[in-house]
């Protein structure tokens, strides 16, 4: 079975980050019930706690990475996220 790590890069108080988190959570919950879906781990990083992330992504949060590669910035489309995870 394949695995995927979703990394949400954002900061506290960011409404787009909150929306991205909700979308990610909903998609991962859907995939949990599918036998062919990858095992997904979700982690969050704050640009306020990492100077390198702040320098790189300050104007782009939220940023969603799948296995370390940028998947999305600003808004997360659930269908696109699901499709990307199914290809892992």
Short mmCIF file of C-alpha atoms in Angstrom, two decimals:
data_model
loop_
_atom_site.label_atom_id
_atom_site.label_comp_id
_atom_site.label_asym_id
_atom_site.label_seq_id
_atom_site.Cartn_x
_atom_site.Cartn_y
_atom_site.Cartn_z
CA UNK A 1 0.00 0.00 0.00
CA UNK A 2 1.31 3.45 -0.87
CA UNK A 3 1.70 6.30 1.56
CA UNK A 4 1.49 10.06 1.24
CA UNK A 5 2.47 12.92 3.50
CA UNK A 6 0.46 16.10 3.14
CA UNK A 7 2.16 19.15 4.59
CA UNK A 8 0.06 22.26 5.15
CA UNK A 9 2.21 25.37 5.48
CA UNK A 10 0.40 28.34 6.94
CA UNK A 11 0.09 30.44 10.06
CA UNK A 12 -2.38 30.91 12.92
CA UNK A 13 -5.31 33.21 12.16
CA UNK A 14 -5.16 32.63 8.40
CA UNK A 15 -8.70 32.02 7.11
CA UNK A 16 -7.44 30.45 3.88
CA UNK A 17 -5.29 28.10 5.98
CA UNK A 18 -8.35 27.12 8.00
CA UNK A 19 -10.30 26.40 4.80
CA UNK A 20 -7.39 24.36 3.41
CA UNK A 21 -7.21 22.33 6.63
CA UNK A 22 -10.96 21.59 6.44
CA UNK A 23 -10.68 20.47 2.81
CA UNK A 24 -7.66 18.27 3.52
CA UNK A 25 -9.40 16.69 6.51
CA UNK A 26 -12.53 15.93 4.48
CA UNK A 27 -10.58 14.38 1.59
CA UNK A 28 -8.43 12.26 3.92
CA UNK A 29 -11.53 11.03 5.75
CA UNK A 30 -13.08 10.00 2.43
CA UNK A 31 -9.95 8.14 1.40
CA UNK A 32 -9.75 6.30 4.74
CA UNK A 33 -12.75 4.21 3.69
CA UNK A 34 -11.30 3.19 0.32
CA UNK A 35 -9.18 0.06 0.10
CA UNK A 36 -7.16 1.29 -2.88
CA UNK A 37 -6.34 4.66 -1.33
CA UNK A 38 -2.91 5.46 0.09
CA UNK A 39 -2.25 5.84 3.78
CA UNK A 40 -2.15 9.60 4.35
CA UNK A 41 -0.36 11.48 7.10
CA UNK A 42 -1.06 15.18 7.55
CA UNK A 43 1.37 17.60 9.16
CA UNK A 44 1.24 21.36 9.64
CA UNK A 45 4.08 23.84 9.64
CA UNK A 46 3.86 27.53 10.54
CA UNK A 47 5.80 30.19 8.67
CA UNK A 48 5.98 32.04 11.99
CA UNK A 49 8.12 29.27 13.48
CA UNK A 50 10.48 28.71 10.55
CA UNK A 51 12.44 31.57 8.95
CA UNK A 52 13.18 29.57 5.80
CA UNK A 53 9.49 28.84 5.26
CA UNK A 54 8.65 32.49 5.93
CA UNK A 55 11.20 33.63 3.32
CA UNK A 56 9.96 31.13 0.75
CA UNK A 57 6.18 31.17 1.23
CA UNK A 58 5.22 34.41 3.03
CA UNK A 59 2.95 35.62 0.21
CA UNK A 60 1.63 32.23 -0.83
CA UNK A 61 0.10 30.61 2.25
CA UNK A 62 -1.50 28.26 2.59
CA UNK A 63 0.81 25.97 0.68
CA UNK A 64 0.02 22.27 0.39
CA UNK A 65 2.82 19.81 -0.27
CA UNK A 66 2.36 16.15 -1.14
CA UNK A 67 5.45 14.13 -0.31
CA UNK A 68 7.52 17.32 -0.26
CA UNK A 69 6.36 18.67 -3.62
CA UNK A 70 4.12 21.72 -3.98
CA UNK A 71 0.58 20.68 -4.86
CA UNK A 72 -1.30 23.93 -4.30
CA UNK A 73 -1.10 27.46 -3.01
CA UNK A 74 -3.93 29.58 -1.57
CA UNK A 75 -6.94 27.34 -2.22
CA UNK A 76 -7.29 23.58 -2.18
CA UNK A 77 -9.61 21.93 -4.68
CA UNK A 78 -10.91 18.71 -3.11
CA UNK A 79 -11.22 16.80 -6.40
CA UNK A 80 -7.71 17.76 -7.48
CA UNK A 81 -6.26 16.82 -4.07
CA UNK A 82 -8.05 13.48 -4.10
CA UNK A 83 -6.83 12.71 -7.63
CA UNK A 84 -3.25 13.60 -6.71
CA UNK A 85 -3.36 11.38 -3.63
CA UNK A 86 -4.76 8.45 -5.62
CA UNK A 87 -1.75 8.72 -7.97
CA UNK A 88 0.81 8.40 -5.16
#
